[in-house]
Amino acid sequence: MRRPSTSMMAAACVTALTACGTATPQAAPATDGSGAPVTSPSAAPSPSAAPASSGPKLVDANLSQLKSFAIDLGVPVVITTSADAGAEYHLGSHPDGSVDFAGTAVTESTRMTLRPAKVRKRTEANRNHVIIVASPVAAASGPESCVTDERRGVLLMRPCRPGDATQSWRLAPAGDSGLFELTGAHTALEVDNGKIVKEGGWTAFQTIAVT
């Protein structure tokens, strides 16, 4: 939120001194040569820091509906396309941070965990929202990484940021038990031959638990 700036205005005050009815002469103000008086600029106060934003404490999104489906939550899994896609293409990341479904084997880069997304308040709109967290066996130091819906059709691994809408995915059960669709802030995931496409791809996914 943009806040209006404030400034301090200093006013000069001239006091006439009199004694016994006789005025005391005052020094003439300094001029710049053109007759205009020279004034010293007032020091502007440093702007105060904006108050920290406040709001309800973040809580886990409601995933209770998903517990009756064969979807692995809170444990390392690979997220794959369904058998209808012709092959089980695995969601995975690359060294440049990009994310797609190019893999067909369980590797360090395809191990993910579905966890509840963090929300300010549980509502119907954020029900069944999850984050997808990279879960390699050899966990790297530093913050965890989450699949981020950067823009339509473009997924990247970014440091997890609780409450970030671009890292929140709506997981909607679809068809047979265990199958689901994933919709992010910009992208409804569709996959064709391992590539994320904007339309015409397979939309049903599944989890396979890994150790």
Coordinates of C-alpha atoms in Angstrom, one line a residue:
M1 CA 0.0 0.0 0.0
R2 CA 1.4 3.4 -1.0
R3 CA 1.5 5.8 1.9
P4 CA 1.4 9.6 1.5
S5 CA 4.7 11.2 2.5
T6 CA 4.8 13.9 5.2
S7 CA 7.1 16.9 5.5
M8 CA 8.0 19.3 8.2
M9 CA 7.6 23.1 7.5
A10 CA 9.8 25.4 9.5
A11 CA 8.5 28.9 10.0
A12 CA 10.9 31.8 10.7
C13 CA 9.9 33.9 13.7
V14 CA 11.2 37.5 14.1
T15 CA 11.0 39.1 17.5
A16 CA 11.2 42.8 17.9
L17 CA 13.1 43.9 20.9
T18 CA 12.2 47.1 22.6
A19 CA 13.6 48.8 25.6
C20 CA 12.4 51.9 27.3
G21 CA 10.4 52.8 24.1
T22 CA 13.5 52.7 21.9
A23 CA 13.7 49.9 19.2
T24 CA 16.9 48.0 19.0
P25 CA 18.2 47.8 15.4
Q26 CA 18.2 44.3 13.8
A27 CA 20.7 42.9 11.3
A28 CA 19.4 42.8 7.7
P29 CA 18.8 39.3 6.3
A30 CA 21.4 37.9 4.0
T31 CA 20.5 38.0 0.3
D32 CA 21.6 36.1 -2.8
G33 CA 22.6 39.3 -4.7
S34 CA 19.2 39.8 -6.3
G35 CA 17.5 41.0 -3.2
A36 CA 15.9 37.6 -2.3
P37 CA 16.6 36.4 1.2
V38 CA 18.7 33.3 1.6
T39 CA 17.1 30.6 3.8
S40 CA 18.7 27.5 5.2
P41 CA 16.8 24.3 4.1
S42 CA 15.1 22.3 6.8
A43 CA 16.4 18.8 7.3
A44 CA 13.6 16.4 6.2
P45 CA 12.9 13.7 8.7
S46 CA 13.7 10.1 7.7
P47 CA 10.5 8.3 6.7
S48 CA 9.4 5.8 9.3
A49 CA 9.2 2.1 8.3
A50 CA 5.8 0.9 7.2
P51 CA 4.1 -1.2 9.9
A52 CA 4.4 -4.9 9.4
S53 CA 1.4 -6.5 7.8
S54 CA -0.8 -8.4 10.2
G55 CA -3.5 -11.0 9.7
P56 CA -4.7 -14.3 10.9
K57 CA -2.1 -17.0 11.6
L58 CA -1.5 -19.4 8.7
V59 CA -3.2 -22.8 9.1
D60 CA -3.2 -26.0 7.0
A61 CA -5.8 -26.2 4.3
N62 CA -8.6 -28.7 4.8
L63 CA -7.7 -32.0 3.1
S64 CA -10.2 -34.2 5.0
Q65 CA -12.0 -35.1 1.7
L66 CA -8.9 -36.5 0.2
K67 CA -8.4 -39.0 3.1
S68 CA -11.1 -41.3 1.6
F69 CA -9.2 -41.5 -1.7
A70 CA -6.1 -43.5 -2.4
I71 CA -3.9 -40.5 -2.6
D72 CA -0.6 -40.5 -0.6
L73 CA -0.3 -37.4 1.5
G74 CA 2.6 -36.3 3.7
V75 CA 5.0 -39.0 2.4
P76 CA 7.5 -39.1 -0.4
V77 CA 5.9 -40.1 -3.7
V78 CA 6.3 -39.8 -7.4
I79 CA 3.5 -38.0 -9.2
T80 CA 2.8 -39.6 -12.5
T81 CA 0.3 -39.5 -15.4
S82 CA -2.2 -42.3 -15.4
A83 CA -1.9 -45.4 -17.5
D84 CA -4.2 -43.9 -20.1
A85 CA -1.4 -41.6 -21.1
G86 CA 0.5 -44.5 -22.6
A87 CA 3.3 -44.3 -20.0
E88 CA 3.8 -43.2 -16.4
Y89 CA 5.5 -39.9 -16.9
H90 CA 6.9 -38.6 -13.6
L91 CA 6.8 -35.0 -12.4
G92 CA 10.4 -33.9 -11.8
S93 CA 12.8 -31.0 -11.8
H94 CA 15.9 -30.2 -13.8
P95 CA 19.2 -28.6 -12.8
D96 CA 18.0 -25.2 -14.2
G97 CA 15.0 -25.3 -11.9
S98 CA 12.4 -26.1 -14.6
V99 CA 9.8 -28.7 -13.9
D100 CA 8.0 -31.1 -16.3
F101 CA 6.9 -34.7 -16.7
A102 CA 9.9 -35.9 -18.8
G103 CA 11.1 -38.6 -16.4
T104 CA 9.9 -42.2 -16.4
A105 CA 12.0 -43.5 -13.5
V106 CA 12.2 -42.7 -9.8
T107 CA 15.1 -40.4 -9.2
E108 CA 16.2 -37.8 -6.6
S109 CA 14.5 -35.1 -8.8
T110 CA 11.1 -36.9 -9.1
R111 CA 10.6 -37.6 -5.4
M112 CA 7.9 -35.2 -4.1
T113 CA 5.7 -34.8 -1.1
L114 CA 2.1 -33.5 -1.1
R115 CA 1.4 -31.4 2.0
P116 CA -1.5 -29.1 3.0
A117 CA -1.1 -25.6 1.7
K118 CA -0.9 -22.8 4.2
V119 CA -4.0 -20.5 4.2
R120 CA -5.2 -17.6 6.4
K121 CA -8.6 -19.2 6.9
R122 CA -10.1 -22.5 5.8
T123 CA -12.7 -21.9 3.1
E124 CA -14.4 -23.9 0.4
A125 CA -12.3 -22.1 -2.1
N126 CA -9.0 -23.3 -0.6
R127 CA -10.2 -26.8 0.3
N128 CA -8.0 -29.6 -1.0
H129 CA -5.1 -27.2 -1.7
V130 CA -1.6 -28.7 -1.4
I131 CA 2.0 -27.8 -1.9
I132 CA 4.3 -30.1 -3.8
V133 CA 7.7 -30.2 -2.0
A134 CA 10.9 -31.7 -3.4
S135 CA 11.9 -34.6 -1.2
P136 CA 15.2 -36.1 -2.3
V137 CA 16.8 -38.8 -0.1
A138 CA 19.9 -36.6 0.2
A139 CA 18.2 -33.4 1.3
A140 CA 20.2 -30.3 0.5
S141 CA 20.9 -27.7 3.1
G142 CA 18.8 -24.5 3.0
P143 CA 15.1 -24.0 2.5
E144 CA 12.9 -26.7 0.9
S145 CA 11.8 -26.2 -2.7
C146 CA 8.2 -26.2 -3.9
V147 CA 6.7 -26.6 -7.4
T148 CA 5.7 -23.1 -8.3
D149 CA 3.2 -22.1 -11.0
E150 CA 5.3 -19.3 -12.5
R151 CA 3.0 -18.6 -15.4
R152 CA 0.7 -20.6 -17.6
G153 CA 2.5 -23.8 -18.6
V154 CA 5.7 -22.8 -16.9
L155 CA 6.6 -24.6 -13.6
L156 CA 9.7 -23.9 -11.6
M157 CA 11.2 -25.1 -8.3
R158 CA 11.4 -22.2 -5.9
P159 CA 12.1 -21.9 -2.2
C160 CA 8.8 -22.8 -0.3
R161 CA 7.0 -19.7 0.8
P162 CA 4.1 -20.4 3.2
G163 CA 0.8 -18.9 1.9
D164 CA 2.2 -18.1 -1.6
A165 CA -0.7 -18.6 -4.1
T166 CA 1.7 -19.6 -6.9
Q167 CA 2.8 -22.7 -4.8
S168 CA -0.7 -23.8 -3.9
W169 CA -2.3 -26.5 -6.0
R170 CA -5.9 -27.6 -6.0
L171 CA -6.0 -31.3 -5.9
A172 CA -9.4 -32.5 -7.3
P173 CA -10.3 -36.3 -7.2
A174 CA -11.0 -37.4 -10.8
G175 CA -12.5 -40.7 -12.0
D176 CA -11.2 -43.8 -10.3
S177 CA -10.1 -43.7 -6.7
G178 CA -6.5 -42.4 -6.5
L179 CA -6.7 -40.3 -9.6
F180 CA -6.7 -36.5 -9.4
E181 CA -6.3 -33.3 -11.3
L182 CA -3.9 -30.5 -10.3
T183 CA -4.7 -26.8 -10.9
G184 CA -2.3 -24.0 -9.9
A185 CA -2.6 -20.2 -9.8
H186 CA -2.1 -20.1 -13.6
T187 CA -2.0 -23.6 -14.9
A188 CA -4.4 -26.5 -15.1
L189 CA -1.9 -29.3 -15.6
E190 CA -2.2 -31.2 -18.9
V191 CA 0.6 -33.5 -20.1
D192 CA 1.2 -34.9 -23.6
N193 CA 4.3 -37.3 -24.1
G194 CA 5.9 -35.9 -20.9
K195 CA 5.4 -32.2 -21.9
I196 CA 3.2 -29.8 -20.1
V197 CA 0.7 -28.4 -22.7
K198 CA -1.9 -25.7 -22.6
E199 CA -4.7 -28.0 -24.0
G200 CA -5.2 -31.4 -25.4
G201 CA -3.2 -33.3 -22.8
W202 CA -3.9 -35.9 -20.2
T203 CA -5.2 -34.4 -16.9
A204 CA -5.4 -37.4 -14.6
F205 CA -2.5 -38.0 -12.2
Q206 CA -1.7 -40.5 -9.4
T207 CA 0.8 -40.9 -6.6
I208 CA 3.1 -43.9 -6.1
A209 CA 4.7 -44.0 -2.6
V210 CA 8.5 -44.4 -2.6
T211 CA 11.0 -45.1 0.2

